[in-house]
Short mmCIF file of C-alpha atoms and ligand atoms in Angstrom, two decimals:
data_model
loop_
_atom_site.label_atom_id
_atom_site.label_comp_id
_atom_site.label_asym_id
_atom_site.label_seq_id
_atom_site.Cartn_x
_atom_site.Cartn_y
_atom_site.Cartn_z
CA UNK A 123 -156.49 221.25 172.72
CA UNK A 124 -157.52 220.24 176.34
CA UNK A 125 -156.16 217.91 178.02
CA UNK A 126 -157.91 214.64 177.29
CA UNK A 127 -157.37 211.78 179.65
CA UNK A 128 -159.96 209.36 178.40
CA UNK A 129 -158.62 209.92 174.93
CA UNK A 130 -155.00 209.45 176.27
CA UNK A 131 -156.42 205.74 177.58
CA UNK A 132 -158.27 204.96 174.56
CA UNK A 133 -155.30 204.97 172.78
CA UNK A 134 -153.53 202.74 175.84
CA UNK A 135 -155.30 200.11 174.38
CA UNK A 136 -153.44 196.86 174.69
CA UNK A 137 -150.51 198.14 176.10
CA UNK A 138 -150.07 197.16 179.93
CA UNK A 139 -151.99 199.80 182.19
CA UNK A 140 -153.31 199.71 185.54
CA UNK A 141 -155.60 202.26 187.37
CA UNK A 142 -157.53 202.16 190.82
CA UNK A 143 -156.14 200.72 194.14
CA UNK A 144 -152.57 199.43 192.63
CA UNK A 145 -152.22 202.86 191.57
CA UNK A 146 -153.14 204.78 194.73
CA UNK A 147 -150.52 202.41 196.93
CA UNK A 148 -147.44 201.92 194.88
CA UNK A 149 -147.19 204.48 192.57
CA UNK A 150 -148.56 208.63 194.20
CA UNK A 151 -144.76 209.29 196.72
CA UNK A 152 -141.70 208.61 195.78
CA UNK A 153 -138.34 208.88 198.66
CA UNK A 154 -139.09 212.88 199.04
CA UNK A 155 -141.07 214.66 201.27
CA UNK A 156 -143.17 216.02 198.01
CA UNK A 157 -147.22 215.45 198.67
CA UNK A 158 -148.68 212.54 197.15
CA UNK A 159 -150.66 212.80 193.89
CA UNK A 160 -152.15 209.46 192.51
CA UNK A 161 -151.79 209.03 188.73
CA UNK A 162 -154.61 208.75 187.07
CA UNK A 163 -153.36 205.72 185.25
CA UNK A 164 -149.43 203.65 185.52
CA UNK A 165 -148.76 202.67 182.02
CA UNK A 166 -145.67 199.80 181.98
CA UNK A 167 -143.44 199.94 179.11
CA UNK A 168 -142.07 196.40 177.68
CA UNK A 169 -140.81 198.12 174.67
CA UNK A 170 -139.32 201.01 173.17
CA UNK A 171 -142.45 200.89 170.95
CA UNK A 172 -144.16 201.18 173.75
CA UNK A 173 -142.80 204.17 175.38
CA UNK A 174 -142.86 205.71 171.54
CA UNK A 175 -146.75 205.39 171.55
CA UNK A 176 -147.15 206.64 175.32
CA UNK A 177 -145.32 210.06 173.83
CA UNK A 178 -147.02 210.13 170.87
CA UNK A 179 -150.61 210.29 172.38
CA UNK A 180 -149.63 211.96 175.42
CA UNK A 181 -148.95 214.75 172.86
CA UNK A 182 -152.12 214.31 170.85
CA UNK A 183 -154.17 214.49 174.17
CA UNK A 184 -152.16 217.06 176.10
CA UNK A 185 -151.57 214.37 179.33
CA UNK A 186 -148.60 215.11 181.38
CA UNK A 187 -146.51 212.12 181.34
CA UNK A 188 -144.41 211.22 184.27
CA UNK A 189 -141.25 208.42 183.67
CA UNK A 190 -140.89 206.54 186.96
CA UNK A 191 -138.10 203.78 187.73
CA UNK A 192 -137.83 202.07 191.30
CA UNK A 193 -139.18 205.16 192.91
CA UNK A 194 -135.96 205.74 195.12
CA UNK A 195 -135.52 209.53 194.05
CA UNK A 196 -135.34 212.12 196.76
CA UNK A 197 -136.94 215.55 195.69
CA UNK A 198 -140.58 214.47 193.87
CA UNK A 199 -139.59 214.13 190.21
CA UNK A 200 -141.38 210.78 190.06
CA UNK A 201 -144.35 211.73 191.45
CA UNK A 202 -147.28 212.64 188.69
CA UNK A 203 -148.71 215.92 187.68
CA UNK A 204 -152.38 216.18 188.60
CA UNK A 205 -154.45 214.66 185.88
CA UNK A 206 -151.03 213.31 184.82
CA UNK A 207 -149.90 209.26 184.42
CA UNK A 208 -147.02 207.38 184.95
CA UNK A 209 -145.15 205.72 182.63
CA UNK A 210 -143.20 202.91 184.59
CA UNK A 211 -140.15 201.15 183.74
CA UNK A 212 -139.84 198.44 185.71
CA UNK A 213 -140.73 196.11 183.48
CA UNK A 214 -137.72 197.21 181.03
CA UNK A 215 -135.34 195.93 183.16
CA UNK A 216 -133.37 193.61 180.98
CA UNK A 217 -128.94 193.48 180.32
CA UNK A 218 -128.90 193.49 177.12
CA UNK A 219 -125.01 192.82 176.51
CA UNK A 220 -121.80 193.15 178.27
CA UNK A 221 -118.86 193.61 175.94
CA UNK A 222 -115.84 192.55 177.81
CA UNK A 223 -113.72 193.86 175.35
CA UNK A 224 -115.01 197.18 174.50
CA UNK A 225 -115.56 197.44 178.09
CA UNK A 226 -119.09 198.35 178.25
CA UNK A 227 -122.53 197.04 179.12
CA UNK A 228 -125.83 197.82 177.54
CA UNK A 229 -128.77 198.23 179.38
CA UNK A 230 -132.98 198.93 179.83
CA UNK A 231 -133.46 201.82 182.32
CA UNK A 232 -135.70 199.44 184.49
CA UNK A 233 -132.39 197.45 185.58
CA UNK A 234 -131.85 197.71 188.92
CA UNK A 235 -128.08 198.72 190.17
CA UNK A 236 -127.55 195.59 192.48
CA UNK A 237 -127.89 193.38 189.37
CA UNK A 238 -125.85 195.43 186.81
CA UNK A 239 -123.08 195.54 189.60
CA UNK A 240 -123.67 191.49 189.40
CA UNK A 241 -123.30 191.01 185.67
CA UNK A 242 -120.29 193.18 185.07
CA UNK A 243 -118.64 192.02 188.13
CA UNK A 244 -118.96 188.45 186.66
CA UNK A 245 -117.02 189.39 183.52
CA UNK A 246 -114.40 191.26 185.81
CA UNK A 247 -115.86 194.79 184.88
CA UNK A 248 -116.58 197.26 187.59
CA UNK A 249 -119.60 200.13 187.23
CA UNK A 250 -118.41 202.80 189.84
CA UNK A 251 -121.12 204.64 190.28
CA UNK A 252 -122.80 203.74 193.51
CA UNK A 253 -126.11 205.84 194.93
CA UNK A 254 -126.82 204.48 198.26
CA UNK A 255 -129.81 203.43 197.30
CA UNK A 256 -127.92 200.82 194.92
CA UNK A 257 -130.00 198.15 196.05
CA UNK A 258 -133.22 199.32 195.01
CA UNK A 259 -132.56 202.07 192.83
CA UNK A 260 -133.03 201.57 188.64
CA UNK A 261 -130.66 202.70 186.05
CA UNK A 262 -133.23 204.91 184.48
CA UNK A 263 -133.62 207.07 187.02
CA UNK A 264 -129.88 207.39 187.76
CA UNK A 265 -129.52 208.99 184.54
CA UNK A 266 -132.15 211.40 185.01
CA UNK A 267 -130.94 212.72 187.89
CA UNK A 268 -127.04 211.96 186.91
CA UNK A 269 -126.89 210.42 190.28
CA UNK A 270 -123.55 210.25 192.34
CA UNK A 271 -122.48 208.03 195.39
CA UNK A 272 -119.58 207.89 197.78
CA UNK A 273 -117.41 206.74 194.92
CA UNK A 274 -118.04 209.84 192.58
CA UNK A 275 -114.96 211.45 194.72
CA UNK A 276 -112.77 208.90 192.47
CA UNK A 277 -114.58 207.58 189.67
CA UNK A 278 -117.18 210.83 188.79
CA UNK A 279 -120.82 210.47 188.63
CA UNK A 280 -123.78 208.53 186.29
CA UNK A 281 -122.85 211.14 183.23
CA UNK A 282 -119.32 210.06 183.07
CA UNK A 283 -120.28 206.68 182.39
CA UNK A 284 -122.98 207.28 179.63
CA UNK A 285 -121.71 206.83 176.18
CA UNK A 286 -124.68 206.21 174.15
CA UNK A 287 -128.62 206.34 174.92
CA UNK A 288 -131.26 205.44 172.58
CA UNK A 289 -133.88 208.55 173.63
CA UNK A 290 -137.70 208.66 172.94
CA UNK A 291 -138.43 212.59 172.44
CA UNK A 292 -141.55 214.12 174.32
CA UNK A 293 -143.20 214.04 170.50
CA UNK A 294 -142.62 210.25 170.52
CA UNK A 295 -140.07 211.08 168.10
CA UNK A 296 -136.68 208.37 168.65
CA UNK A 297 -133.12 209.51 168.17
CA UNK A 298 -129.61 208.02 169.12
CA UNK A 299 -127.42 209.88 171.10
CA UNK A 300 -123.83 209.33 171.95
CA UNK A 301 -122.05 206.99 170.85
CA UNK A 302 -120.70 203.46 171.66
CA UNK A 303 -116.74 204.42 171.62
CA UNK A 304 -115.05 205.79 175.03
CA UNK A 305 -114.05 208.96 173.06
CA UNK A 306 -115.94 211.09 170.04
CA UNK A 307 -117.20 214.88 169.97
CA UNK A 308 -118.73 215.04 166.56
CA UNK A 309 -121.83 217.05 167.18
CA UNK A 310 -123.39 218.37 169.89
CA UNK A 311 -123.42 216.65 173.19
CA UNK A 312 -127.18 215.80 173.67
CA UNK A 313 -126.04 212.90 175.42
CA UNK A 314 -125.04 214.68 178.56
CA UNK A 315 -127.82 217.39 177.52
CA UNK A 316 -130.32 214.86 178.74
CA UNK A 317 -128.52 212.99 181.27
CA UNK A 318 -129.42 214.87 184.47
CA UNK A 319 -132.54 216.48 182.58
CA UNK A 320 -135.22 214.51 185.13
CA UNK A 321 -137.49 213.47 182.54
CA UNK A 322 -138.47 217.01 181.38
CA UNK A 323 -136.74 216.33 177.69
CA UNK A 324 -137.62 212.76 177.12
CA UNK A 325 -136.52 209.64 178.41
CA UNK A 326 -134.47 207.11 177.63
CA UNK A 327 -135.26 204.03 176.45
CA UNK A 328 -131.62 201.76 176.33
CA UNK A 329 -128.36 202.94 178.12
CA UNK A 330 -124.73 202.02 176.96
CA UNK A 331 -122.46 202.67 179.74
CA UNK A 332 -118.90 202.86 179.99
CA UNK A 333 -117.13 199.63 182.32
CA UNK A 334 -113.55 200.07 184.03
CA UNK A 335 -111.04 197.34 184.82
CA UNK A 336 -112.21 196.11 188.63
CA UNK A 337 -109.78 197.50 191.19
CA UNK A 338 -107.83 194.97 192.90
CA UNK A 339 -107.81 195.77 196.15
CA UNK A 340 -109.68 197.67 198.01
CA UNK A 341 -109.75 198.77 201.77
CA UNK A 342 -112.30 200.37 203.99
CA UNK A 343 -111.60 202.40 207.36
CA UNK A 344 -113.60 204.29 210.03
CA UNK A 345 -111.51 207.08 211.84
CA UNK A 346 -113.14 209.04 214.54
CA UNK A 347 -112.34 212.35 216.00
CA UNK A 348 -113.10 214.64 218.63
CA UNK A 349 -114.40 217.52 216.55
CA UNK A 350 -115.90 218.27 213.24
CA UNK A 351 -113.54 220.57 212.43
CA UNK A 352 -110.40 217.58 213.12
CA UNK A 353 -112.34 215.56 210.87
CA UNK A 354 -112.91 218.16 208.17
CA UNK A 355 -108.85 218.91 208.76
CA UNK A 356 -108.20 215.36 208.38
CA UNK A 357 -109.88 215.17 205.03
CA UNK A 358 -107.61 217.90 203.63
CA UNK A 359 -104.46 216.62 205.08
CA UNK A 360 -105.16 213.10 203.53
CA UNK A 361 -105.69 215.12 200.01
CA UNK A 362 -102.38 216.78 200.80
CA UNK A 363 -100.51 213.34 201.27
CA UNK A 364 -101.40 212.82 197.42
CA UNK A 365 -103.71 210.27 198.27
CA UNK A 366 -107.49 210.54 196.42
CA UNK A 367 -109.33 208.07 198.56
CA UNK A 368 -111.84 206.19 196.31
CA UNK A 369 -114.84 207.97 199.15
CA UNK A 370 -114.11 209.86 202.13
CA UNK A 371 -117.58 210.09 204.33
CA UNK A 372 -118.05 212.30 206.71
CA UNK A 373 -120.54 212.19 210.13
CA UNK A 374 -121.59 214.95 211.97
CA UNK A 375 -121.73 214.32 215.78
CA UNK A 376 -125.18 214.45 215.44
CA UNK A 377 -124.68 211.45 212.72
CA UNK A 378 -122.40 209.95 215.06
CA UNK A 379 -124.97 210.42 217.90
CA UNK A 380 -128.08 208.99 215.67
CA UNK A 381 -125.97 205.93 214.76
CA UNK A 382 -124.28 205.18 217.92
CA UNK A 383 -127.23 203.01 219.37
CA UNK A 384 -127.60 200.28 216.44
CA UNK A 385 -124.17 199.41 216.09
CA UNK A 386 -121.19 197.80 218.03
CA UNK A 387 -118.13 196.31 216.78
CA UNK A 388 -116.96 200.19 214.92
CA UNK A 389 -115.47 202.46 216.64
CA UNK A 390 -117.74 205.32 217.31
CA UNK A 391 -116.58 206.11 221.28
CA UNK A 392 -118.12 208.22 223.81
CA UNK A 393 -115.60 210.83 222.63
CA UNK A 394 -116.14 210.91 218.98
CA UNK A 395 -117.86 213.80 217.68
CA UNK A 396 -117.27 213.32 214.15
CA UNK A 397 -116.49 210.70 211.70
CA UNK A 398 -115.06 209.56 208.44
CA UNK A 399 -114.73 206.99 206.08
CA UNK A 400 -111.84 206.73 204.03
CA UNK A 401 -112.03 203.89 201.47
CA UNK A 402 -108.86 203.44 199.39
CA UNK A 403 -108.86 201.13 195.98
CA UNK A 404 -106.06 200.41 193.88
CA UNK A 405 -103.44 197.60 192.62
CA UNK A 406 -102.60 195.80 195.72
CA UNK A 407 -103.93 195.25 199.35
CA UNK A 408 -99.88 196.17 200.82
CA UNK A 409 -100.10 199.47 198.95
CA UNK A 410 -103.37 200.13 200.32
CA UNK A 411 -102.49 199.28 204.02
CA UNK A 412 -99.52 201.62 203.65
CA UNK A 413 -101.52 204.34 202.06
CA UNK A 414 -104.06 203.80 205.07
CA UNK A 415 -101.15 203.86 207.62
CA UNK A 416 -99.88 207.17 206.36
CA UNK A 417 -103.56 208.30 206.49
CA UNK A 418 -103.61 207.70 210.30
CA UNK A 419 -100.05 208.72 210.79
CA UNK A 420 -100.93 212.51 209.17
CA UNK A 421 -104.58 213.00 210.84
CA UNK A 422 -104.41 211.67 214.14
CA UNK A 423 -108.50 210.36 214.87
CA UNK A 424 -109.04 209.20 217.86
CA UNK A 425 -110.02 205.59 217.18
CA UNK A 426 -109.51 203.53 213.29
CA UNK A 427 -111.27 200.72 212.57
CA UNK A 428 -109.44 199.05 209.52
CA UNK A 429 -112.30 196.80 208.19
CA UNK A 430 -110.14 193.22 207.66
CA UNK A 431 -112.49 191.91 205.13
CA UNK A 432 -115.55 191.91 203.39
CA UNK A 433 -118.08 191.43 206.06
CA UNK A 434 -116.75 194.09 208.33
CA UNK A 435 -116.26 196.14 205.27
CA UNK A 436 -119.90 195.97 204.88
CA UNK A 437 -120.36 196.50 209.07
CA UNK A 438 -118.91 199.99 208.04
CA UNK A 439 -121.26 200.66 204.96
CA UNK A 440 -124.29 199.83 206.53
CA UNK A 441 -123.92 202.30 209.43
CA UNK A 442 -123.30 204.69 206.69
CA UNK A 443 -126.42 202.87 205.00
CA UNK A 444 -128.44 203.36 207.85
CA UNK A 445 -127.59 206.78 208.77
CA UNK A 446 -130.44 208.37 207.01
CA UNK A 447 -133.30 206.22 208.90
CA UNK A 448 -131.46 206.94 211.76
CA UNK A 449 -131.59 210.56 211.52
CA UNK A 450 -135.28 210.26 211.33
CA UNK A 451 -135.44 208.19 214.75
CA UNK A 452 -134.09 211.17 216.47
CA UNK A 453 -137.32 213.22 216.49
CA UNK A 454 -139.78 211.49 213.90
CA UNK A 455 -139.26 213.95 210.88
CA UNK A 456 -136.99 215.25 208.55
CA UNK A 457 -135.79 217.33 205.46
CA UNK A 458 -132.95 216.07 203.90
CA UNK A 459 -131.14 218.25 201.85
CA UNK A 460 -128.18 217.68 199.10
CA UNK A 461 -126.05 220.86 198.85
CA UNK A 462 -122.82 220.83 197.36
CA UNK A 463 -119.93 223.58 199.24
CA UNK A 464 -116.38 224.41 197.42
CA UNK A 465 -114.06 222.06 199.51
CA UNK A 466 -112.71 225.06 201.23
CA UNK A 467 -116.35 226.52 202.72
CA UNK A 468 -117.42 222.92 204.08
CA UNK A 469 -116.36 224.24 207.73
CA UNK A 470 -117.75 227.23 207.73
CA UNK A 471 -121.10 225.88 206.01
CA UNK A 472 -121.84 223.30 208.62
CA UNK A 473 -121.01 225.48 211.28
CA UNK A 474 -123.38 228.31 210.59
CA UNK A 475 -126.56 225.69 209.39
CA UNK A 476 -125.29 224.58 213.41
CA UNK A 477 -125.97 227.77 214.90
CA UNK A 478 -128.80 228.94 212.67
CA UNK A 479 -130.14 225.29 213.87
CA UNK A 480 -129.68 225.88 217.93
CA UNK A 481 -131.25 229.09 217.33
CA UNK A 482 -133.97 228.08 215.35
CA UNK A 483 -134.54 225.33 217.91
CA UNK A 484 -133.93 222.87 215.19
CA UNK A 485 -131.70 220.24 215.17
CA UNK A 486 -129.44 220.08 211.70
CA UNK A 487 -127.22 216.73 210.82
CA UNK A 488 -124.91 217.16 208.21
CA UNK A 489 -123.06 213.88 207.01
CA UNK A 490 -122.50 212.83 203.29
CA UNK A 491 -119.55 213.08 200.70
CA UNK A 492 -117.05 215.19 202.06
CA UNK A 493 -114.18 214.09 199.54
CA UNK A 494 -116.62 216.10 196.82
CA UNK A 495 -118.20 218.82 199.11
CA UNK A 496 -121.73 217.06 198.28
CA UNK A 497 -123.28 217.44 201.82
CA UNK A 498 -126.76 215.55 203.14
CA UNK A 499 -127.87 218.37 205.78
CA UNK A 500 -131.18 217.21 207.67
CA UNK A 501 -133.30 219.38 209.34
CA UNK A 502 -135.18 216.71 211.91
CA UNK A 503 -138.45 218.27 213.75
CA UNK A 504 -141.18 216.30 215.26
CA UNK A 505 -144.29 217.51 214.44
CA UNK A 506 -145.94 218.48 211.18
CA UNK A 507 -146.85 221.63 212.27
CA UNK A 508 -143.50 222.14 211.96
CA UNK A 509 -142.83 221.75 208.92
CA UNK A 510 -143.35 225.29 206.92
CA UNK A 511 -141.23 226.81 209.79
CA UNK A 512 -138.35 224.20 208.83
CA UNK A 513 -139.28 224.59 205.09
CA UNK A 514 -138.11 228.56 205.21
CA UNK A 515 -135.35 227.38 207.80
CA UNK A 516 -134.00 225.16 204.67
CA UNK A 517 -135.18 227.81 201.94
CA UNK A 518 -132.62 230.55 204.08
CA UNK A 519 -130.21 227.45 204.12
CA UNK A 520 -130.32 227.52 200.29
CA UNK A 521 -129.61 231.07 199.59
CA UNK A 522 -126.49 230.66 201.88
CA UNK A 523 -125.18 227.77 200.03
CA UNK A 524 -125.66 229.97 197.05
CA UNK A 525 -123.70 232.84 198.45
CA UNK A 526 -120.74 230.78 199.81
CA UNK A 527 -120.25 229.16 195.98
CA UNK A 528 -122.40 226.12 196.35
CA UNK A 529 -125.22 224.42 193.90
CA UNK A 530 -128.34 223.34 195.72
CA UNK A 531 -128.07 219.93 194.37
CA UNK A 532 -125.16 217.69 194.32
CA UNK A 533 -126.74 214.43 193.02
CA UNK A 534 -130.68 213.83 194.17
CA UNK A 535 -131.84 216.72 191.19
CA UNK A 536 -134.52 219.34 191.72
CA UNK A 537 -138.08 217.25 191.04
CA UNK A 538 -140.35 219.34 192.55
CA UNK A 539 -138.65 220.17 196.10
CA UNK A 540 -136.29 222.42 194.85
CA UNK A 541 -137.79 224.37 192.22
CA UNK A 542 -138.08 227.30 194.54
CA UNK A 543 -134.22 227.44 194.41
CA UNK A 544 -132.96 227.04 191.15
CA UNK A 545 -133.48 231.01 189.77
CA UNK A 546 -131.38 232.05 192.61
CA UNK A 547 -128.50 229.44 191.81
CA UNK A 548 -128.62 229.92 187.86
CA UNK A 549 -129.72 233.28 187.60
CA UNK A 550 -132.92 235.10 185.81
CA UNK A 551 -130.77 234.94 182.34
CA UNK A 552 -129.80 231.21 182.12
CA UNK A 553 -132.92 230.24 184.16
CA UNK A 554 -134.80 231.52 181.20
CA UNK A 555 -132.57 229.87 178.19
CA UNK A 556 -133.06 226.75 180.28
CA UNK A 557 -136.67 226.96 179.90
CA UNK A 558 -136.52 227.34 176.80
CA UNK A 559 -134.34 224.59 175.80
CA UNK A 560 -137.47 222.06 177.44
CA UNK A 561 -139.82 224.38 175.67
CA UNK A 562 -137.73 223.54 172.69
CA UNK A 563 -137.71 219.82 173.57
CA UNK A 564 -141.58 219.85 174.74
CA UNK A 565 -143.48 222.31 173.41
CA UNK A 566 -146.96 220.04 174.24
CA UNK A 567 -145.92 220.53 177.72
CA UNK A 568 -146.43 217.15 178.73
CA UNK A 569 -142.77 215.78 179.48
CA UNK A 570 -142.45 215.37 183.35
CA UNK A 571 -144.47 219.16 183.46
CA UNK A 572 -143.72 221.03 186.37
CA UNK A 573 -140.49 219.69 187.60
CA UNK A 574 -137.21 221.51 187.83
CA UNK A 575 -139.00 224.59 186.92
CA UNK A 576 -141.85 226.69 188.00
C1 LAC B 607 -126.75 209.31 200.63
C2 LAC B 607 -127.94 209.65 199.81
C3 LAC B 607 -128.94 210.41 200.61
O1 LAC B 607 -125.64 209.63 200.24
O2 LAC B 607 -127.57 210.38 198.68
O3 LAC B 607 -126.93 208.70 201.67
ZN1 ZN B 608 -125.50 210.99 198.77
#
């Protein structure tokens, strides 16, 4: 059968859809640098009934459906297939229970982070994962792309925290995956099967998510050095200590450099060509200050803030925050990338994406989650007619993460911006068995079509 939208909208009848202007504003880019394409229709789920009917006549009509959260991701998976529409989930955005004592929370995809973080810090619960778009970013999308966060270095990303989903198939068909316990490994793990699958195996319509006890203390600290290489040292000599910070950030000097200008008060001197922050949590604010101390003692920066409490703490996130706007300022443009280098290439990595950079005439940032190798490399130009010189600049980029170990995603996914890369990191064989899993999954093509793969 062809694909039928009017059919598809027929059958939308009194659910909650909007088409025309609404559409074309809010809903055709998402945080990437992916083209716009305007949906032909948003549909908004209220219920799991809902999002069961969207399926179901998405497959009767052959419409590419396209989940969308709070349109934060970075590489285009939210954006619709041509001819395709959007089924939103902002409107799903309710807690549906915290269980203090099985230590877990249940929620709607639509929930925004900010205001899990709220309810389960009420109850004295603590949901590490933390995207730096935590703010603004929903839950949904988190698990499609199992998104990480300075904190993964400590606490692990989305996945690890996803015991249970209830899961509308692309047929419309609903299953329960998981389950609600903190252990269990009867059956197959579908669970973390679709978690990280980008909405090209279904979606999911209610989350249960694994809480932890809320640290007691927790301190934050900005050390600056005079090289990258000191501050890539200083990372592996705080490691070597025995010390697992709960994040350990890293800037560039070209981070340091973008930054620089829209803050005071943290020390980012003249001198300082690199950065980190090293955020320590544990049982008690003396241990932590002596942890810190031996930090400083064993990598020698050149200047340490020690943020004293929880409005300079926040000082030192939102440079870190801001970093990526920032970047941008330099020269008006940028692709930001997400590569992930074994702990023990991060040196060299940065240091030949540097040169390649000066003699490409680009310049490259790197900053991002040193503790974990998951690196944020920008490539900033000025002008759009730039941009498909940069684009094979980043593509050559890829293939040498792929040859010095790495993955070409650490936590943003592929959507539709790295597609071109993912044969070369998984290899014709397992590219293929991939495909055919969603194939499997979708066989009415209509699940997300076109992301991840080609
Ligand atoms: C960050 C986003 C880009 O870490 O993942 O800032
Ligand atoms: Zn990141």
């Amino acid at each position: 059968m062809q694909r039928n939208v009017a059919g598809f909208l027929n059958a939308m009848v009194g659910l909650d859809v909007v088409t025309g202007q609404e559409v074309a504003e809010r809903f055709e880019r998402d945080e990437s640098h992916c083209p716009p394409q305007r949906p032909v229709a948003v549909v908004f789920a209220h219920t799991e009934s809902d999002v069961m009917r969207v399926f179901q006549a998405a497959s009767d009509w052959k419409v590419p459906v396209t989940p969308s959260g709070a349109r934060t991701g970075k590489c285009g998976a939210a954006i619709a297939a041509k001819d395709g529409v959007l089924l939103s989930f902002e409107k799903m955005n309710a807690i549906l229970s915290i269980d203090v004592e099985d230590m877990t929370a249940t929620a709607q995809p639509g929930v925004v982070l900010k205001d899990l973080y709220a309810a389960v810090e009420k109850v004295g619960l603590f949901y590490p994962p933390d995207p730096n778009s935590w703010e603004t970013c929903s839950l949904g999308g988190n698990v499609a792309c199992n998104a990480g966060g300075p904190s993964a270095l400590k606490y692990g990303v989305t996945g690890q925290y996803v015991l249970q989903m209830n899961w509308v198939l692309p047929d419309g068909r609903f299953i329960r995956v998981g389950r609600r316990t903190f252990k269990g490994v009867a059956g197959y793990d579908l669970t973390h099967l679709f978690v990280g699958s980008e909405g090209t195996l279904g979606v999911a319509t209610e989350i249960v998510l694994k809480l932890l006890p809320t640290p007691r203390a927790v301190r934050t600290a900005l050390f600056s050095f005079s090289s990258l290489r000191s501050a890539i040292e200083a990372g592996r000599q705080i490691f070597a200590l025995g010390v697992l910070p709960r994040a350990l950030e890293l800037f560039d000097d070209v981070a340091v450099r973008a930054v620089r200008p829209h803050i005071d008060a943290v020390g980012l001197s003249a001198g300082a060509q690199a950065a980190l922050i090293v955020e320590l949590d544990g049982g008690s604010d003396d241990a932590l200050l002596d942890e810190l101390s031996r930090c400083v003692r064993a990598t020698d920066p050149l200047e340490t803030t020690v943020a004293g409490d929880q409005g300079q703490r926040a000082k030192i996130w939102n440079v870190r925050q801001s970093l990526s706007a920032a970047l941008r300022r330099l020269h008006g443009l940028k692709i930001s990338e997400d590569i992930v280098l074994p702990r023990s290439k991060v040196l060299t990595g940065i240091e030949r994406f540097k040169a390649a950079g000066l003699a490409a005439d680009l310049t490259v940032a790197t900053y991002g989650h040193l503790g974990d190798g998951n690196l944020h490399t920008n490539v900033c130009f000025a002008s759009e007619t730039d941009r498909p010189r940069v684009e094979s600049f980043v593509a050559r980029m890829m293939e040498e993460v792929i040859s010095l170990g790495g993955t070409v995603s650490g936590e943003h996914g592929i959507g539709l911006s790295k597609r071109a890369f993912l044969l070369s990191e998984l290899g014709r064989a397992q590219y293929e068995v991939q495909r055919e899993l969603r194939d499997f999954f979708d066989p009415s093509q209509i699940s997300n079509w076109g992301k991840v793969f080609r």
